[in-house]
Each structure stands twice: as C-alpha cells, then as structure tokens.
Short mmCIF file of C-alpha atoms in Angstrom, two decimals:
data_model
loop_
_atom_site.label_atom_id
_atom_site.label_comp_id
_atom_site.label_asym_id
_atom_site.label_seq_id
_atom_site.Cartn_x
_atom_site.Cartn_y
_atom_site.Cartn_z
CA UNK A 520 0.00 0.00 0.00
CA UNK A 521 2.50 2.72 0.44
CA UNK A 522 4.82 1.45 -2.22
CA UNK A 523 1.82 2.50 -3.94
CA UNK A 524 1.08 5.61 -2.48
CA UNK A 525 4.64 6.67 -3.32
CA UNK A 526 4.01 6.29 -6.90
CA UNK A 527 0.57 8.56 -7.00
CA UNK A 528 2.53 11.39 -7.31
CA UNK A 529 1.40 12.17 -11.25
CA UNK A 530 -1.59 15.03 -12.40
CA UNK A 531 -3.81 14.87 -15.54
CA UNK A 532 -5.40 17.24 -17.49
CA UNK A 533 -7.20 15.93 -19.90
CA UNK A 534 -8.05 18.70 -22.28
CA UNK A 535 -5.19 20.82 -21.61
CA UNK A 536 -4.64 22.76 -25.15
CA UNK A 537 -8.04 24.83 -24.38
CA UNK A 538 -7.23 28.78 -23.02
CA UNK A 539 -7.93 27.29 -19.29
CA UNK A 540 -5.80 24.09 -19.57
CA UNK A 541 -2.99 26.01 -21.20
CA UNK A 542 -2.90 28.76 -18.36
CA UNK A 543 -3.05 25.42 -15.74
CA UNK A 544 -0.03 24.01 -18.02
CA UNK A 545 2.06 26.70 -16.96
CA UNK A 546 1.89 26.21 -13.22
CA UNK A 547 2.63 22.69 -13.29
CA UNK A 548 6.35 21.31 -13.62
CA UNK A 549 5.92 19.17 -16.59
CA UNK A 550 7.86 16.11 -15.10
CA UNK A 551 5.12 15.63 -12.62
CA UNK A 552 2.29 16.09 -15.26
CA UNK A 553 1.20 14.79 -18.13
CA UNK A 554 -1.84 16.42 -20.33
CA UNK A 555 -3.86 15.56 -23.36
CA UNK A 556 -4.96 17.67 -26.46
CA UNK A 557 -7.48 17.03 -29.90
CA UNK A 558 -7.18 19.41 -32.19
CA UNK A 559 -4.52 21.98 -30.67
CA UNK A 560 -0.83 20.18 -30.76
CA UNK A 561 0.83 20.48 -27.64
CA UNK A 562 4.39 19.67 -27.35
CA UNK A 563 4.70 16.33 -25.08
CA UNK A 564 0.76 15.91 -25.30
CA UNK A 565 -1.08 13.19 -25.73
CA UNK A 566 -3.14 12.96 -28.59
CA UNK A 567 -6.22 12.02 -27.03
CA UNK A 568 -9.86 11.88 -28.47
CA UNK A 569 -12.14 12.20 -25.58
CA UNK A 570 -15.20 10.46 -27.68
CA UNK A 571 -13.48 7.96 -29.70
CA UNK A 572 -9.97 6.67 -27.77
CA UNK A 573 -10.06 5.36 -24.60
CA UNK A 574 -7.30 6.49 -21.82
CA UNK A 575 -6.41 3.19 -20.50
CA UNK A 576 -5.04 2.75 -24.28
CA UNK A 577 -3.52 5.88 -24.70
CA UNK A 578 -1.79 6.24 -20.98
CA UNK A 579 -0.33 3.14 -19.68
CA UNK A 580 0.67 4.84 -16.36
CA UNK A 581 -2.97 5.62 -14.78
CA UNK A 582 -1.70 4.03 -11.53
CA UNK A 583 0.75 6.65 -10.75
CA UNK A 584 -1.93 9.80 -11.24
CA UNK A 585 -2.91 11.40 -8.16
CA UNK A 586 -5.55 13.79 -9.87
CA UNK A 587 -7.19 14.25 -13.18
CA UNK A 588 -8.80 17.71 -14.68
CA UNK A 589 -11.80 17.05 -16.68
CA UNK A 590 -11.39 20.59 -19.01
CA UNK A 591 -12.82 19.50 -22.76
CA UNK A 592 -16.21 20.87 -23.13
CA UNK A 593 -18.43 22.41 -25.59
CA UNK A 594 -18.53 25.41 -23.86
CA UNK A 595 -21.06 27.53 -26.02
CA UNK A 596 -24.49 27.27 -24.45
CA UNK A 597 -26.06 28.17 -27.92
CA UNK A 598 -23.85 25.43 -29.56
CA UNK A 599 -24.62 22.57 -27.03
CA UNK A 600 -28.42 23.83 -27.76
CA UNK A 601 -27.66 23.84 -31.92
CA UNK A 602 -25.80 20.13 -31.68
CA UNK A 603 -27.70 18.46 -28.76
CA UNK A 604 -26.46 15.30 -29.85
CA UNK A 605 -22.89 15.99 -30.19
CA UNK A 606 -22.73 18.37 -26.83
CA UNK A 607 -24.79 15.15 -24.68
CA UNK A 608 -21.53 13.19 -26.52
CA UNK A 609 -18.47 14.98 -25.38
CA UNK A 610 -20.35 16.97 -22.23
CA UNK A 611 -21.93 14.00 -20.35
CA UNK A 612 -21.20 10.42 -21.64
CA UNK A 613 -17.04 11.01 -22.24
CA UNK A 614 -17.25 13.05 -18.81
CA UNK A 615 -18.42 10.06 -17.64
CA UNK A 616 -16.33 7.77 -19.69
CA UNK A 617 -13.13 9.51 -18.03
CA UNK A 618 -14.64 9.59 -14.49
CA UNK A 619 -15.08 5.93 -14.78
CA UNK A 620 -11.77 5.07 -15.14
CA UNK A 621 -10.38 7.66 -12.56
CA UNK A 622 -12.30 5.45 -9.94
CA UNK A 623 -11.30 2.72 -11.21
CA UNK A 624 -7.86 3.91 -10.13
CA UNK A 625 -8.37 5.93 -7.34
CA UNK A 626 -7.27 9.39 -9.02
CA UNK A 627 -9.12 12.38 -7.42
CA UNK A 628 -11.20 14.18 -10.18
CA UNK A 629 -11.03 18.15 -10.46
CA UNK A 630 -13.86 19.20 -12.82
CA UNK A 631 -14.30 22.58 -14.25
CA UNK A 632 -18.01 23.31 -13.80
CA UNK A 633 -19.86 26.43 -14.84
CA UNK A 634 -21.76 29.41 -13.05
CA UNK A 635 -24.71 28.41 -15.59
CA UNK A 636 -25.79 25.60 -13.28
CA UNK A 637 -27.58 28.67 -11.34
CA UNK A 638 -31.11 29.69 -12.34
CA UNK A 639 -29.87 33.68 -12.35
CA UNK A 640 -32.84 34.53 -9.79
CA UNK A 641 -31.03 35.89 -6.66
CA UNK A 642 -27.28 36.46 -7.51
CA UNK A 643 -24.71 36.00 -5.23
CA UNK A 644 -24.91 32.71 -4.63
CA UNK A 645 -22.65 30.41 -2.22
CA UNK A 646 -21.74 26.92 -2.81
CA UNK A 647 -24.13 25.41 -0.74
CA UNK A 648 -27.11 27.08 -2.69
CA UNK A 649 -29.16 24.34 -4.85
CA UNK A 650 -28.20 24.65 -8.74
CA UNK A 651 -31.32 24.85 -10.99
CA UNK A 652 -29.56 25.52 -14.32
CA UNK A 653 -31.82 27.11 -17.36
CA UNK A 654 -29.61 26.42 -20.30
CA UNK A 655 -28.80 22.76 -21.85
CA UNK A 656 -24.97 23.61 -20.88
CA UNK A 657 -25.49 24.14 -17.26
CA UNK A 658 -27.83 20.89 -17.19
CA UNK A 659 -25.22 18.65 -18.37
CA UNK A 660 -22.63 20.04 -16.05
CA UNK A 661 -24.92 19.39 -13.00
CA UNK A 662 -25.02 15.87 -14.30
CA UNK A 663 -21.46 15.70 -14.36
CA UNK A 664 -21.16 17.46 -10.59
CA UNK A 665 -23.74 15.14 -9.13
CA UNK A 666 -22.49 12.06 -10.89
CA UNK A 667 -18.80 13.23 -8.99
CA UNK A 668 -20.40 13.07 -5.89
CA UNK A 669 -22.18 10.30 -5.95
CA UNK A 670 -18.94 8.37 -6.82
CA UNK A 671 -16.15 10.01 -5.41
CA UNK A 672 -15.43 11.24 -1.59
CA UNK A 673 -12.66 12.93 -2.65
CA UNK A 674 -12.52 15.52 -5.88
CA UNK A 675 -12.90 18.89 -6.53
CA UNK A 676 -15.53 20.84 -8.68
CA UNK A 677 -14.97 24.62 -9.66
CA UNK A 678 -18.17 26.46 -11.11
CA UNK A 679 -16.16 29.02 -13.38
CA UNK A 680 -17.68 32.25 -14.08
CA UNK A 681 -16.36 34.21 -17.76
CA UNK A 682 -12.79 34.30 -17.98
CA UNK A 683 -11.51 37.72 -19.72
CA UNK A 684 -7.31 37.72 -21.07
CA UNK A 685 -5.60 39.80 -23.15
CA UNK A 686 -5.65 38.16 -26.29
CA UNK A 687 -7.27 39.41 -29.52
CA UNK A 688 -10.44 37.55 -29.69
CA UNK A 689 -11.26 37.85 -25.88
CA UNK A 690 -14.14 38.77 -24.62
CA UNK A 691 -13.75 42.57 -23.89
CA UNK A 692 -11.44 42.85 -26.97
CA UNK A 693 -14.24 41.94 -29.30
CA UNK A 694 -16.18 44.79 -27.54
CA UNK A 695 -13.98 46.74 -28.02
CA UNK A 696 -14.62 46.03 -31.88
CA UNK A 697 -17.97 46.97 -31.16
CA UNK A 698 -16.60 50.90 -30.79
CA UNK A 699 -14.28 50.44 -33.43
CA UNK A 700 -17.41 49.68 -36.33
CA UNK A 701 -20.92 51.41 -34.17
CA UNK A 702 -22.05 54.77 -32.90
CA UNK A 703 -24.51 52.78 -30.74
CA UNK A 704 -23.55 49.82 -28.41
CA UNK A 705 -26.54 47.97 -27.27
CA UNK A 706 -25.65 46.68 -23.61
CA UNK A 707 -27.63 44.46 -20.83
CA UNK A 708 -27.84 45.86 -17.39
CA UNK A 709 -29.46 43.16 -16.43
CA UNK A 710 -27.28 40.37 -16.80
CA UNK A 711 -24.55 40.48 -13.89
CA UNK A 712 -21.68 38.18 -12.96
CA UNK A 713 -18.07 38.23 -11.45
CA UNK A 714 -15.46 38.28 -14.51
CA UNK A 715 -11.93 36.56 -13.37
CA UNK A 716 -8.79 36.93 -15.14
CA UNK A 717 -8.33 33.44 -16.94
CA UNK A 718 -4.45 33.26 -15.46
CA UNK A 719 -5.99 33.92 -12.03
CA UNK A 720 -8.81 31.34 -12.49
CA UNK A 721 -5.69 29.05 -13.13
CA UNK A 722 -3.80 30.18 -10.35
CA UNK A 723 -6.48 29.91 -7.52
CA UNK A 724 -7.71 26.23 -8.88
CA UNK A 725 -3.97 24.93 -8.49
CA UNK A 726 -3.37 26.27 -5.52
CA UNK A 727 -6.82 24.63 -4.09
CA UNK A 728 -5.58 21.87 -5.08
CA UNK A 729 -2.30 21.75 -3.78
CA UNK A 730 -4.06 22.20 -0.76
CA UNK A 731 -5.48 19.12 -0.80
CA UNK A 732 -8.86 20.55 -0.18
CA UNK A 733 -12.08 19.04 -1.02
CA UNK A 734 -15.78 20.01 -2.12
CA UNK A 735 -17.25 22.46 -4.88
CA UNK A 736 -15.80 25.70 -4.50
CA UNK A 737 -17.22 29.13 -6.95
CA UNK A 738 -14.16 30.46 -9.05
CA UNK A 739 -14.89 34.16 -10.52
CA UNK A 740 -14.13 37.68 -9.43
CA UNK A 741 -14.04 39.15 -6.30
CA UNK A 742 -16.56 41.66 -7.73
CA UNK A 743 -19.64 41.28 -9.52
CA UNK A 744 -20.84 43.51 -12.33
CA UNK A 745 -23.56 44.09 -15.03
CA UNK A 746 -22.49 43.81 -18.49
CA UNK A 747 -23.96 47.67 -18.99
CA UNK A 748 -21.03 48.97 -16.30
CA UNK A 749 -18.54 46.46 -17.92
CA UNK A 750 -18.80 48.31 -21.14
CA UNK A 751 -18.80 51.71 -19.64
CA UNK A 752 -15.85 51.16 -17.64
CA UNK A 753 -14.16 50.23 -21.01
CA UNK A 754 -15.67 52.86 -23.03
CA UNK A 755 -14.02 55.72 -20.25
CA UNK A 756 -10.51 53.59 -20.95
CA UNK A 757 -11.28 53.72 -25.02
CA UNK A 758 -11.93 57.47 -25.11
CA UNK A 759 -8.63 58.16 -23.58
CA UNK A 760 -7.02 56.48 -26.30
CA UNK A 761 -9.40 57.23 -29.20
CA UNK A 762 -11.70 60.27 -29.56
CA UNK A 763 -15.13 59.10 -31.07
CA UNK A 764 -18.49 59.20 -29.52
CA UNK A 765 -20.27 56.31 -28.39
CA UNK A 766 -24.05 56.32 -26.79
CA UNK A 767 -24.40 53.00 -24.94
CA UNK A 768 -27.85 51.70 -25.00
CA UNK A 769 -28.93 50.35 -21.75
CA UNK A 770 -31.13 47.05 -22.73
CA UNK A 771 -32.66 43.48 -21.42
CA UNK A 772 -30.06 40.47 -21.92
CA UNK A 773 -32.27 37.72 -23.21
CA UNK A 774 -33.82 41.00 -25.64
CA UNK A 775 -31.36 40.84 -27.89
CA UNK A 776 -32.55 38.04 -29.37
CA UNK A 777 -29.14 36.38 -30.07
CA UNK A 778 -29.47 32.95 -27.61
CA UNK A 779 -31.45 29.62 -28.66
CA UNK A 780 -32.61 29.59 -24.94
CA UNK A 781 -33.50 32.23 -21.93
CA UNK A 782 -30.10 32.77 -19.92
CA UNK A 783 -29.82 33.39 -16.35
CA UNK A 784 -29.32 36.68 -15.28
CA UNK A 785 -27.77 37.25 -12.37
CA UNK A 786 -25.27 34.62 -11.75
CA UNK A 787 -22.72 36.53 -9.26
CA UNK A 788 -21.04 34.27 -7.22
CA UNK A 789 -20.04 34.57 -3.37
CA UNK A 790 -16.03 33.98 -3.10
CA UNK A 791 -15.81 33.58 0.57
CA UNK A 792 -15.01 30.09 0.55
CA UNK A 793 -11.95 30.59 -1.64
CA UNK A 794 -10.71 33.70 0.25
CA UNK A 795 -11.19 31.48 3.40
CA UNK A 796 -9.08 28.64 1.96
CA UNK A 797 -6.28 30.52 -0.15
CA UNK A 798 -3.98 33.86 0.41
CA UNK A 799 -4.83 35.01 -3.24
CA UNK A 800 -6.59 37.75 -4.65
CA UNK A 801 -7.10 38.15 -8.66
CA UNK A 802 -6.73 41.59 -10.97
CA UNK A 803 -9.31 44.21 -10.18
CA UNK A 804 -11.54 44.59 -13.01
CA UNK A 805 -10.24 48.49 -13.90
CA UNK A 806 -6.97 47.11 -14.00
CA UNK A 807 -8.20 44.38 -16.38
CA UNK A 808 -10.08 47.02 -18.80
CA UNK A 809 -5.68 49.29 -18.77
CA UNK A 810 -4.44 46.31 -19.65
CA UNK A 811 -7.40 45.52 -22.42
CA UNK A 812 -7.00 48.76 -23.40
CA UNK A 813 -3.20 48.61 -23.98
CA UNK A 814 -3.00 44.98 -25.54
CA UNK A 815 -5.78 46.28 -28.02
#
C-alpha cells in the first residue's frame, strides 16, 4: 500500500490545449504532469480523443496519477443547444467515460463546472445554494457534478464564471470592436456576474488543489458587475485612447434576441469560501479594462 502511495505522485489534465488548460499548463512542472490535447498540438501531449480513444489505451501509467482535470467541453451554451447530440456526446457520456476510469484507479477528479448551473434569480450565490440551471450547458454540467459526488469522496468541482485575457479575440477585446465599427452599443444591465482573469482562475484552482482541499468551490471575481457597467468602464478607458463618440444603449439580456434559450441573469457568485481557503486575490476589473485597453 505505500509502495503505492509513493508512486501517486502524477496530475492529468485531460483537455489541456483549451485557453484554461494552457494557463493550468504553466503552473505545473511538466515532469510531474502529463496532459492531453485534440485538435490543438501540444508539445509532449497526448493525442487524445475524448469520444473515440479510450485512456487506459492511450496512458499506460494511470496508476501513478494522483488527480485528473476534466477541461474538454463544448462550452457555447447556444452550440450545445444547436448540436444536442454531439454536446450530450463529449459533455456527459465522455465526462463520464473519463470519471469511470479515474475510480477505477483511485485518481481524485477536479472538474471545471460552470456558473450556468444557477437559475440567475437571486445572484450572489454560495456553494451550498441548490443549482437549478436554465440552459442545456449548465444541465449537463450538474449531471457531471452530481455524478462526482455520488462516486467520489474525494474531488474537486470549480463552477467558473467568464474568464476575460488579453488576447485578440477575448471577450472585452471583441467589444472593443464593437466601438471600433458602431455609434450605438446595445448593452444588458441586467445580466450580472463576477469576470476573473483566466491566469488567475488558473492560479487559484492549483493552488486549491495543492491544498489538498475538497468540495465544490465558486471560481470568478471578487466583484460582480452588469455587463452595462462592464462596457462603460471600457468605453471611459477607449476614449482616452481614441476620440469618437459612443451612446451605450442600456437594454434586457435575453432581448437581444441572439441565444437559442433564456439565460440566467444574475449569476454573481459569493467567493468567501476561496478567500477562506487561499492567500490570493485576482486583478481588479479596472486594472483588467488598462491592460485591455493597452493589448488592443
């Protein structure tokens, strides 16, 4: 038994060549790791099909992993809503595929969940609140988080709120393309959540888990916002740089008429628990929108 102990000493990601996985990547010292990618190469990946291939095949060392990530996703709620079938595929069933086989050898799972598994009625919620998600997305990742606990004491799920970096097709960099081509911005007040930093979003779920800690914890911001005060925030940055007029158009989120299904709203999360367990606190959000600003 502690011969075999000894040798857990291995983490997996599987999906690590997505924006989150790549940002985990750098924290971990590759000789202790090893991670999987599809589509996007990854030097010293393993090619690794999450539908099709099965892991026992592809990694003959499962024995010595301590923890897995679960990452891969189709992470577009209108996508998993356009391709049910193929979303219910790589979502749920190779979620589950995966989770089997980390319990068959006793490797803790950390699953990246979403802030979607909230219905968006009351905002700020805490981990212990009861998910009631309203979009496809944030069903099947409650499936996945209750299918966790029901077979695993030990593991780790993160419900991530949006992620923001500095790269060009980034959230807040595509609105700033908004400025760039309109005179009028169209922008919800009513839909509200905690952007993080994806770099910190890394940061804080490695050092959870370094801790050794346990349990669902909420991973966003330490602030929440509307998307209406978002935009502002980075129109005030904009018109520092570039001198053009802007009126932004206060409106209703699920108005706009661009989703297959009704969003939540107000899916601010409550970071107490991660302030509690970890000395760590992520970019300020005016900080974020400098940065934006200068990267753009």
């Amino acid at each position: 038994y502690f011969k075999f102990s000894f040798l857990k000493n291995k983490t997996l990601i599987v999906g690590a060549s997505g924006s989150f996985g790549s940002e985990l990547l750098k924290l971990y010292k590759k000789k202790n790791c090893m991670y999987t990618y599809n589509k996007n190469y990854l030097k010293k990946g393993i090619k690794f099909n999450v539908i099709k291939d099965k892991i026992e095949k592809k990694i003959s060392s499962l024995a010595k992993i301590k923890d897995g990530y679960i990452l891969f996703a189709e992470k577009n709620p209108n996508l998993c809503f356009k391709n049910k079938k193929y979303s219910n595929l790589l979502n749920v069933h190779a979620a589950k595929k995966i989770l089997n086989i980390f319990k068959r050898f006793n490797i803790k799972p950390i699953f990246l969940s979403t802030d979607l598994v909230f219905s968006g009625v009351k905002g700020k919620y805490v981990e212990k609140d009861t998910p009631k998600p309203k979009t496809l997305y944030g069903k099947q990742k409650l499936i996945i988080e209750k299918y966790i606990k029901k077979n695993f004491q030990n593991y780790l799920i993160f419900r991530l709120s949006k992620t923001y970096s500095f790269k060009k097709n980034d959230s807040f960099t595509n609105w700033i393309k908004f400025f760039e081509k309109k005179d009028e911005v169209f922008c919800a007040s009513d839909q509200i959540y905690n952007p993080i930093f994806i770099s910190d979003a890394a940061k804080i779920v490695y050092k959870i888990s370094k801790k050794n800690l346990n349990g669902i914890f909420n991973l966003a911001g330490f602030k929440s916002y509307s998307r209406y005060e978002i935009m502002k925030k980075l129109y005030k940055e904009y018109s520092k740089v570039k001198n053009k007029k802007i009126k932004l158009v206060k409106c209703k989120f699920n108005s706009l008429g661009k989703n297959y299904e009704n969003w939540p709203l107000n899916t601010s999360m409550n970071m107490s628990k991660v302030k509690k367990s970890i000395n760590y606190k992520p970019m300020n959000l005016t900080k974020a929108i400098k940065n934006t600003i200068r990267a753009y």
